[in-house]
Amino acid sequence: MFWLSLLFAIGFALIHYFSGQLIHVRETPRSRFLSLAGGVAVAYVFLHLLPELNEYQQELEGHLESGLFASIENHILVVSMLGLAVFYGLERLATQMKRRGNGSVFWIHMALFIVYNFSIGYVLAESEFDTAWAMTLYFVALGIHFITVDQGLRHHHQESYDRRGRLWLSLAVLAGWGVGAFSVLHEVTLSMIVAFLAGGIILNVMKEELPEERDSSFRAFAVGLIGYALLLLAI
C-alpha cells in the first residue's frame, strides 16, 4: 500500500496548507463541524490506536526482560500519558508567553506541531495496516482532526501561521512519511511514537472542546464520536 500511503500523506499536507481557504468555520459559538471532528478523533484514538498499544506492549515486554523498566507495567500507556503531559505543558508555556508578549511563542507552537505532524506521517507509512480501509479510516480521522488543529493555530497566530506555519506543518507530514517509507526502524520505536501520538491527540481534542467560552456543541461531538465508533466497529 505504498502508493496509497503516499497519496494520503500528500492529502494531509494539502489539508494543512489549504484548509483555511477551503473551510470557513466559526470559533464562537464553536462550529458544529469542529465539534464533530473532535468526536471522530477521540473515537479513532480509543477504538483503534489504544487497542493497538496492547499489541505493542506485548512486544515491548519481550525487549525489556531485565532492568529497571522491566518491573514497570503498562510501559506503552505511560508513554501515552507522557505524550499528553508534554503537549499540555508546552501548550501552557506558549499561552503564558503569549500573555507576556513574547514573540517566540509562535516557534514553540510550530516546533510542537512539527513533531506531532511528523509522527502522524511516520505512522501512516510505517504501520502495518491490515487493509486499505484501515489506512483510509486513519486518513479520514486525522485529516478531519488537522482542520481543528489548523483552526486553533490560526486563532493564536493569524498571519504568521498563514505565511509560514502551515507550510512547515505540511512539510513535516511529508517528512515523517518519507522517514517511515524509506527507513527501517525498530518496532519498539514505532510503538513509542504511536503511544506518544495517542496522548497528544487526546489532549489536542480536549483543549479545543472543553473551554467554556468556545460554546462547543456536545451534540455534534457525540454524533462524531458515536458515528465514527460504529463505523470502526462495523469494519
Short mmCIF file of N, CA and C in Angstrom, two decimals, residues 8-151:
data_model
loop_
_atom_site.label_atom_id
_atom_site.label_comp_id
_atom_site.label_asym_id
_atom_site.label_seq_id
_atom_site.Cartn_x
_atom_site.Cartn_y
_atom_site.Cartn_z
N PHE A 8 -2.19 9.59 0.64
CA PHE A 8 -2.76 10.13 1.87
C PHE A 8 -1.81 11.13 2.54
N ALA A 9 -0.50 10.90 2.45
CA ALA A 9 0.46 11.86 3.00
C ALA A 9 0.34 13.20 2.28
N ILE A 10 0.21 13.15 0.97
CA ILE A 10 0.01 14.38 0.19
C ILE A 10 -1.32 15.02 0.58
N GLY A 11 -2.34 14.18 0.80
CA GLY A 11 -3.64 14.69 1.23
C GLY A 11 -3.55 15.42 2.56
N PHE A 12 -2.81 14.84 3.53
CA PHE A 12 -2.59 15.51 4.81
C PHE A 12 -1.95 16.88 4.61
N ALA A 13 -0.92 16.92 3.77
CA ALA A 13 -0.20 18.17 3.53
C ALA A 13 -1.12 19.22 2.90
N LEU A 14 -1.94 18.80 1.95
CA LEU A 14 -2.85 19.74 1.29
C LEU A 14 -3.92 20.25 2.23
N ILE A 15 -4.40 19.37 3.13
CA ILE A 15 -5.40 19.80 4.12
C ILE A 15 -4.81 20.91 4.98
N HIS A 16 -3.58 20.72 5.45
CA HIS A 16 -2.95 21.74 6.28
C HIS A 16 -2.76 23.04 5.50
N TYR A 17 -2.35 22.93 4.28
CA TYR A 17 -2.00 24.14 3.55
C TYR A 17 -3.22 24.93 3.10
N PHE A 18 -4.31 24.24 2.76
CA PHE A 18 -5.46 24.92 2.16
C PHE A 18 -6.70 24.96 3.02
N SER A 19 -6.68 24.35 4.23
CA SER A 19 -7.93 24.26 4.99
C SER A 19 -8.51 25.62 5.33
N GLY A 20 -7.67 26.61 5.59
CA GLY A 20 -8.16 27.94 5.93
C GLY A 20 -8.88 28.62 4.78
N GLN A 21 -8.50 28.25 3.54
CA GLN A 21 -9.14 28.85 2.37
C GLN A 21 -10.37 28.08 1.91
N LEU A 22 -10.37 26.77 2.19
CA LEU A 22 -11.46 25.94 1.69
C LEU A 22 -12.61 25.80 2.68
N ILE A 23 -12.28 25.85 3.99
CA ILE A 23 -13.29 25.60 5.02
C ILE A 23 -13.29 26.77 5.99
N HIS A 24 -14.39 27.48 6.06
CA HIS A 24 -14.52 28.61 6.98
C HIS A 24 -15.48 28.21 8.10
N VAL A 25 -14.96 28.18 9.30
CA VAL A 25 -15.76 27.73 10.43
C VAL A 25 -15.73 28.77 11.54
N ARG A 26 -16.81 28.82 12.33
CA ARG A 26 -16.89 29.75 13.44
C ARG A 26 -16.06 29.26 14.61
N GLU A 27 -15.59 30.20 15.40
CA GLU A 27 -14.91 29.85 16.64
C GLU A 27 -15.84 30.01 17.84
N THR A 28 -16.67 31.06 17.84
CA THR A 28 -17.59 31.29 18.95
C THR A 28 -18.93 31.78 18.39
N PRO A 29 -20.06 31.08 18.58
CA PRO A 29 -20.07 29.74 19.14
C PRO A 29 -19.35 28.77 18.21
N ARG A 30 -18.77 27.74 18.78
CA ARG A 30 -17.91 26.84 18.02
C ARG A 30 -18.69 26.14 16.91
N SER A 31 -18.06 26.09 15.74
CA SER A 31 -18.68 25.41 14.61
C SER A 31 -18.99 23.96 14.97
N ARG A 32 -20.17 23.49 14.58
CA ARG A 32 -20.52 22.10 14.83
C ARG A 32 -19.57 21.16 14.11
N PHE A 33 -19.05 21.60 12.99
CA PHE A 33 -18.11 20.74 12.26
C PHE A 33 -16.87 20.46 13.10
N LEU A 34 -16.36 21.48 13.80
CA LEU A 34 -15.17 21.28 14.63
C LEU A 34 -15.46 20.35 15.80
N SER A 35 -16.63 20.47 16.40
CA SER A 35 -17.01 19.58 17.48
C SER A 35 -17.18 18.15 16.97
N LEU A 36 -17.78 18.00 15.79
CA LEU A 36 -17.91 16.68 15.18
C LEU A 36 -16.54 16.08 14.90
N ALA A 37 -15.62 16.91 14.40
CA ALA A 37 -14.25 16.45 14.11
C ALA A 37 -13.57 15.96 15.38
N GLY A 38 -13.80 16.65 16.49
CA GLY A 38 -13.24 16.22 17.77
C GLY A 38 -13.76 14.85 18.17
N GLY A 39 -15.05 14.63 17.98
CA GLY A 39 -15.63 13.33 18.30
C GLY A 39 -15.06 12.21 17.47
N VAL A 40 -14.85 12.48 16.19
CA VAL A 40 -14.25 11.48 15.29
C VAL A 40 -12.85 11.11 15.75
N ALA A 41 -12.04 12.11 16.08
CA ALA A 41 -10.66 11.87 16.50
C ALA A 41 -10.61 11.06 17.79
N VAL A 42 -11.47 11.40 18.76
CA VAL A 42 -11.50 10.67 20.03
C VAL A 42 -11.92 9.22 19.80
N ALA A 43 -12.93 8.99 18.96
CA ALA A 43 -13.36 7.62 18.66
C ALA A 43 -12.22 6.82 18.05
N TYR A 44 -11.47 7.44 17.15
CA TYR A 44 -10.36 6.72 16.50
C TYR A 44 -9.28 6.37 17.51
N VAL A 45 -8.96 7.29 18.40
CA VAL A 45 -7.91 7.03 19.40
C VAL A 45 -8.32 5.88 20.30
N PHE A 46 -9.55 5.92 20.84
CA PHE A 46 -9.95 4.93 21.84
C PHE A 46 -10.28 3.57 21.25
N LEU A 47 -10.75 3.53 20.00
CA LEU A 47 -11.15 2.25 19.43
C LEU A 47 -10.14 1.67 18.46
N HIS A 48 -9.13 2.45 18.09
CA HIS A 48 -8.13 1.91 17.16
C HIS A 48 -6.71 2.05 17.70
N LEU A 49 -6.31 3.27 18.01
CA LEU A 49 -4.92 3.47 18.44
C LEU A 49 -4.63 2.81 19.78
N LEU A 50 -5.49 3.03 20.77
CA LEU A 50 -5.23 2.46 22.10
C LEU A 50 -5.26 0.93 22.10
N PRO A 51 -6.21 0.28 21.40
CA PRO A 51 -6.13 -1.19 21.32
C PRO A 51 -4.83 -1.67 20.67
N GLU A 52 -4.33 -0.91 19.68
CA GLU A 52 -3.04 -1.27 19.08
C GLU A 52 -1.92 -1.24 20.10
N LEU A 53 -2.04 -0.35 21.07
CA LEU A 53 -0.99 -0.22 22.08
C LEU A 53 -0.86 -1.50 22.90
N ASN A 54 -1.94 -2.26 23.05
CA ASN A 54 -1.85 -3.52 23.77
C ASN A 54 -0.91 -4.49 23.06
N GLU A 55 -0.98 -4.51 21.73
CA GLU A 55 -0.08 -5.37 20.96
C GLU A 55 1.36 -4.88 21.10
N TYR A 56 1.54 -3.58 21.03
CA TYR A 56 2.89 -3.03 21.18
C TYR A 56 3.44 -3.31 22.57
N GLN A 57 2.57 -3.29 23.57
CA GLN A 57 3.01 -3.55 24.95
C GLN A 57 3.60 -4.96 25.06
N GLN A 58 2.96 -5.93 24.44
CA GLN A 58 3.46 -7.30 24.48
C GLN A 58 4.83 -7.41 23.82
N GLU A 59 5.00 -6.71 22.69
CA GLU A 59 6.29 -6.73 22.01
C GLU A 59 7.36 -6.04 22.84
N LEU A 60 6.97 -4.94 23.48
CA LEU A 60 7.92 -4.19 24.27
C LEU A 60 8.40 -5.00 25.47
N GLU A 61 7.48 -5.75 26.08
CA GLU A 61 7.86 -6.55 27.24
C GLU A 61 8.91 -7.59 26.87
N GLY A 62 8.87 -8.05 25.63
CA GLY A 62 9.87 -9.02 25.19
C GLY A 62 11.26 -8.43 25.07
N HIS A 63 11.33 -7.11 24.93
CA HIS A 63 12.63 -6.44 24.82
C HIS A 63 13.12 -5.88 26.15
N LEU A 64 12.27 -5.97 27.18
CA LEU A 64 12.63 -5.43 28.50
C LEU A 64 12.55 -6.54 29.55
N GLU A 65 13.29 -7.60 29.31
CA GLU A 65 13.21 -8.75 30.19
C GLU A 65 13.92 -8.52 31.52
N SER A 66 14.81 -7.54 31.56
CA SER A 66 15.52 -7.25 32.80
C SER A 66 15.78 -5.76 32.90
N GLY A 67 16.18 -5.32 34.09
CA GLY A 67 16.47 -3.91 34.28
C GLY A 67 15.34 -3.18 34.96
N LEU A 68 15.53 -1.88 35.13
CA LEU A 68 14.57 -1.05 35.86
C LEU A 68 13.19 -1.06 35.21
N PHE A 69 13.15 -0.88 33.88
CA PHE A 69 11.87 -0.74 33.20
C PHE A 69 11.10 -2.05 33.11
N ALA A 70 11.80 -3.18 33.31
CA ALA A 70 11.10 -4.46 33.25
C ALA A 70 10.12 -4.62 34.40
N SER A 71 10.34 -3.91 35.49
CA SER A 71 9.46 -4.02 36.65
C SER A 71 8.24 -3.11 36.56
N ILE A 72 8.18 -2.29 35.53
CA ILE A 72 7.06 -1.35 35.34
C ILE A 72 6.02 -1.99 34.43
N GLU A 73 4.76 -1.90 34.81
CA GLU A 73 3.69 -2.42 33.97
C GLU A 73 3.15 -1.31 33.07
N ASN A 74 2.58 -1.72 31.95
CA ASN A 74 1.92 -0.78 31.04
C ASN A 74 2.85 0.32 30.57
N HIS A 75 4.03 -0.07 30.09
CA HIS A 75 5.01 0.90 29.62
C HIS A 75 4.42 1.82 28.55
N ILE A 76 3.67 1.22 27.62
CA ILE A 76 3.13 1.97 26.49
C ILE A 76 2.14 3.03 26.96
N LEU A 77 1.30 2.67 27.93
CA LEU A 77 0.35 3.65 28.45
C LEU A 77 1.05 4.78 29.19
N VAL A 78 2.19 4.46 29.81
CA VAL A 78 2.99 5.51 30.45
C VAL A 78 3.50 6.49 29.40
N VAL A 79 3.95 5.96 28.26
CA VAL A 79 4.42 6.83 27.18
C VAL A 79 3.28 7.69 26.65
N SER A 80 2.10 7.10 26.52
CA SER A 80 0.93 7.84 26.05
C SER A 80 0.58 8.96 27.03
N MET A 81 0.63 8.65 28.31
CA MET A 81 0.37 9.65 29.34
C MET A 81 1.40 10.78 29.26
N LEU A 82 2.67 10.42 29.03
CA LEU A 82 3.71 11.43 28.89
C LEU A 82 3.47 12.30 27.66
N GLY A 83 2.98 11.69 26.58
CA GLY A 83 2.65 12.46 25.39
C GLY A 83 1.62 13.53 25.69
N LEU A 84 0.57 13.14 26.42
CA LEU A 84 -0.45 14.10 26.81
C LEU A 84 0.15 15.19 27.69
N ALA A 85 1.00 14.79 28.65
CA ALA A 85 1.58 15.76 29.59
C ALA A 85 2.52 16.73 28.88
N VAL A 86 3.31 16.23 27.94
CA VAL A 86 4.25 17.10 27.21
C VAL A 86 3.49 18.12 26.38
N PHE A 87 2.47 17.69 25.66
CA PHE A 87 1.69 18.62 24.85
C PHE A 87 0.98 19.65 25.73
N TYR A 88 0.48 19.19 26.87
CA TYR A 88 -0.20 20.12 27.77
C TYR A 88 0.79 21.13 28.35
N GLY A 89 1.95 20.66 28.77
CA GLY A 89 2.95 21.55 29.35
C GLY A 89 3.42 22.60 28.36
N LEU A 90 3.70 22.18 27.14
CA LEU A 90 4.17 23.14 26.13
C LEU A 90 3.06 24.10 25.72
N GLU A 91 1.83 23.60 25.72
CA GLU A 91 0.70 24.48 25.39
C GLU A 91 0.54 25.56 26.46
N ARG A 92 0.68 25.18 27.72
CA ARG A 92 0.59 26.15 28.82
C ARG A 92 1.73 27.16 28.73
N LEU A 93 2.93 26.68 28.40
CA LEU A 93 4.07 27.57 28.26
C LEU A 93 3.83 28.59 27.14
N ALA A 94 3.30 28.10 26.03
CA ALA A 94 3.02 29.00 24.91
C ALA A 94 1.98 30.04 25.29
N THR A 95 0.95 29.63 26.03
CA THR A 95 -0.10 30.56 26.45
C THR A 95 0.47 31.65 27.36
N GLN A 96 1.30 31.25 28.31
CA GLN A 96 1.90 32.22 29.24
C GLN A 96 2.82 33.20 28.51
N MET A 97 3.59 32.67 27.56
CA MET A 97 4.50 33.54 26.81
C MET A 97 3.72 34.52 25.93
N LYS A 98 2.59 34.07 25.41
CA LYS A 98 1.78 34.97 24.59
C LYS A 98 1.24 36.12 25.42
N ARG A 99 0.82 35.85 26.66
CA ARG A 99 0.32 36.90 27.55
C ARG A 99 1.40 37.93 27.87
N ARG A 100 2.65 37.48 27.90
CA ARG A 100 3.75 38.39 28.19
C ARG A 100 4.26 39.09 26.94
N GLY A 101 3.67 38.79 25.80
CA GLY A 101 4.09 39.43 24.56
C GLY A 101 5.38 38.89 24.00
N ASN A 102 5.75 37.66 24.37
CA ASN A 102 6.98 37.04 23.88
C ASN A 102 6.75 36.52 22.47
N GLY A 103 7.52 37.03 21.51
CA GLY A 103 7.33 36.67 20.11
C GLY A 103 7.73 35.25 19.76
N SER A 104 8.51 34.59 20.62
CA SER A 104 8.97 33.23 20.30
C SER A 104 7.89 32.19 20.52
N VAL A 105 6.71 32.59 21.01
CA VAL A 105 5.64 31.63 21.25
C VAL A 105 5.23 30.95 19.95
N PHE A 106 5.30 31.67 18.84
CA PHE A 106 4.94 31.08 17.54
C PHE A 106 5.82 29.88 17.23
N TRP A 107 7.12 30.02 17.46
CA TRP A 107 8.05 28.94 17.12
C TRP A 107 7.95 27.79 18.09
N ILE A 108 7.57 28.06 19.34
CA ILE A 108 7.32 26.95 20.27
C ILE A 108 6.14 26.11 19.79
N HIS A 109 5.08 26.80 19.38
CA HIS A 109 3.92 26.09 18.85
C HIS A 109 4.29 25.31 17.60
N MET A 110 5.06 25.93 16.71
CA MET A 110 5.43 25.26 15.48
C MET A 110 6.29 24.04 15.75
N ALA A 111 7.26 24.15 16.66
CA ALA A 111 8.11 23.01 16.98
C ALA A 111 7.27 21.85 17.52
N LEU A 112 6.31 22.18 18.37
CA LEU A 112 5.44 21.18 18.97
C LEU A 112 4.65 20.44 17.90
N PHE A 113 4.05 21.19 16.98
CA PHE A 113 3.20 20.55 15.98
C PHE A 113 3.98 19.99 14.80
N ILE A 114 5.20 20.43 14.60
CA ILE A 114 6.06 19.78 13.61
C ILE A 114 6.34 18.34 14.05
N VAL A 115 6.66 18.16 15.34
CA VAL A 115 6.86 16.81 15.88
C VAL A 115 5.56 16.00 15.77
N TYR A 116 4.46 16.63 16.10
CA TYR A 116 3.14 15.99 16.04
C TYR A 116 2.83 15.51 14.63
N ASN A 117 3.00 16.39 13.64
CA ASN A 117 2.68 16.04 12.26
C ASN A 117 3.67 15.04 11.69
N PHE A 118 4.95 15.19 12.08
CA PHE A 118 5.96 14.21 11.65
C PHE A 118 5.56 12.82 12.12
N SER A 119 5.09 12.71 13.35
CA SER A 119 4.69 11.42 13.90
C SER A 119 3.51 10.84 13.13
N ILE A 120 2.54 11.68 12.78
CA ILE A 120 1.37 11.22 12.04
C ILE A 120 1.78 10.71 10.66
N GLY A 121 2.67 11.42 10.00
CA GLY A 121 3.17 10.97 8.70
C GLY A 121 3.97 9.69 8.81
N TYR A 122 4.77 9.59 9.86
CA TYR A 122 5.58 8.39 10.06
C TYR A 122 4.71 7.17 10.31
N VAL A 123 3.71 7.30 11.16
CA VAL A 123 2.82 6.18 11.45
C VAL A 123 2.06 5.76 10.20
N LEU A 124 1.66 6.72 9.37
CA LEU A 124 0.97 6.41 8.12
C LEU A 124 1.80 5.48 7.25
N ALA A 125 3.10 5.74 7.15
CA ALA A 125 3.96 4.94 6.28
C ALA A 125 4.42 3.65 6.93
N GLU A 126 4.67 3.68 8.23
CA GLU A 126 5.33 2.57 8.91
C GLU A 126 4.38 1.53 9.48
N SER A 127 3.18 1.95 9.87
CA SER A 127 2.24 1.00 10.47
C SER A 127 1.80 -0.05 9.46
N GLU A 128 1.59 -1.26 9.95
CA GLU A 128 1.14 -2.34 9.09
C GLU A 128 -0.39 -2.39 9.11
N PHE A 129 -1.01 -1.54 8.30
CA PHE A 129 -2.46 -1.52 8.21
C PHE A 129 -2.94 -2.82 7.57
N ASP A 130 -3.97 -3.43 8.15
CA ASP A 130 -4.45 -4.71 7.65
C ASP A 130 -5.04 -4.59 6.26
N THR A 131 -5.75 -3.51 6.02
CA THR A 131 -6.42 -3.33 4.73
C THR A 131 -6.31 -1.88 4.31
N ALA A 132 -6.68 -1.62 3.05
CA ALA A 132 -6.73 -0.24 2.57
C ALA A 132 -7.79 0.55 3.33
N TRP A 133 -8.86 -0.14 3.77
CA TRP A 133 -9.90 0.53 4.55
C TRP A 133 -9.35 1.04 5.87
N ALA A 134 -8.50 0.24 6.50
CA ALA A 134 -7.93 0.65 7.79
C ALA A 134 -7.08 1.91 7.61
N MET A 135 -6.30 1.96 6.54
CA MET A 135 -5.49 3.14 6.27
C MET A 135 -6.38 4.34 5.93
N THR A 136 -7.47 4.09 5.22
CA THR A 136 -8.39 5.17 4.87
C THR A 136 -9.05 5.76 6.12
N LEU A 137 -9.40 4.90 7.07
CA LEU A 137 -10.00 5.39 8.32
C LEU A 137 -9.02 6.25 9.09
N TYR A 138 -7.75 5.87 9.07
CA TYR A 138 -6.71 6.68 9.71
C TYR A 138 -6.63 8.05 9.04
N PHE A 139 -6.64 8.06 7.73
CA PHE A 139 -6.56 9.32 7.00
C PHE A 139 -7.77 10.21 7.26
N VAL A 140 -8.96 9.63 7.23
CA VAL A 140 -10.18 10.42 7.43
C VAL A 140 -10.20 11.03 8.84
N ALA A 141 -9.91 10.19 9.85
CA ALA A 141 -9.97 10.67 11.24
C ALA A 141 -8.97 11.79 11.48
N LEU A 142 -7.73 11.59 11.05
CA LEU A 142 -6.70 12.60 11.34
C LEU A 142 -6.74 13.75 10.34
N GLY A 143 -7.24 13.52 9.14
CA GLY A 143 -7.41 14.62 8.20
C GLY A 143 -8.43 15.62 8.73
N ILE A 144 -9.55 15.11 9.26
CA ILE A 144 -10.54 15.99 9.89
C ILE A 144 -9.96 16.67 11.12
N HIS A 145 -9.18 15.91 11.88
CA HIS A 145 -8.53 16.47 13.08
C HIS A 145 -7.59 17.61 12.71
N PHE A 146 -6.90 17.49 11.58
CA PHE A 146 -5.99 18.55 11.13
C PHE A 146 -6.71 19.88 10.95
N ILE A 147 -7.95 19.83 10.52
CA ILE A 147 -8.71 21.07 10.34
C ILE A 147 -8.90 21.77 11.69
N THR A 148 -9.17 20.97 12.74
CA THR A 148 -9.29 21.53 14.08
C THR A 148 -7.97 22.14 14.54
N VAL A 149 -6.87 21.43 14.29
CA VAL A 149 -5.55 21.93 14.66
C VAL A 149 -5.25 23.24 13.93
N ASP A 150 -5.55 23.26 12.63
CA ASP A 150 -5.32 24.48 11.85
C ASP A 150 -6.10 25.66 12.41
N GLN A 151 -7.35 25.39 12.76
CA GLN A 151 -8.20 26.47 13.26
C GLN A 151 -7.63 27.05 14.55
#
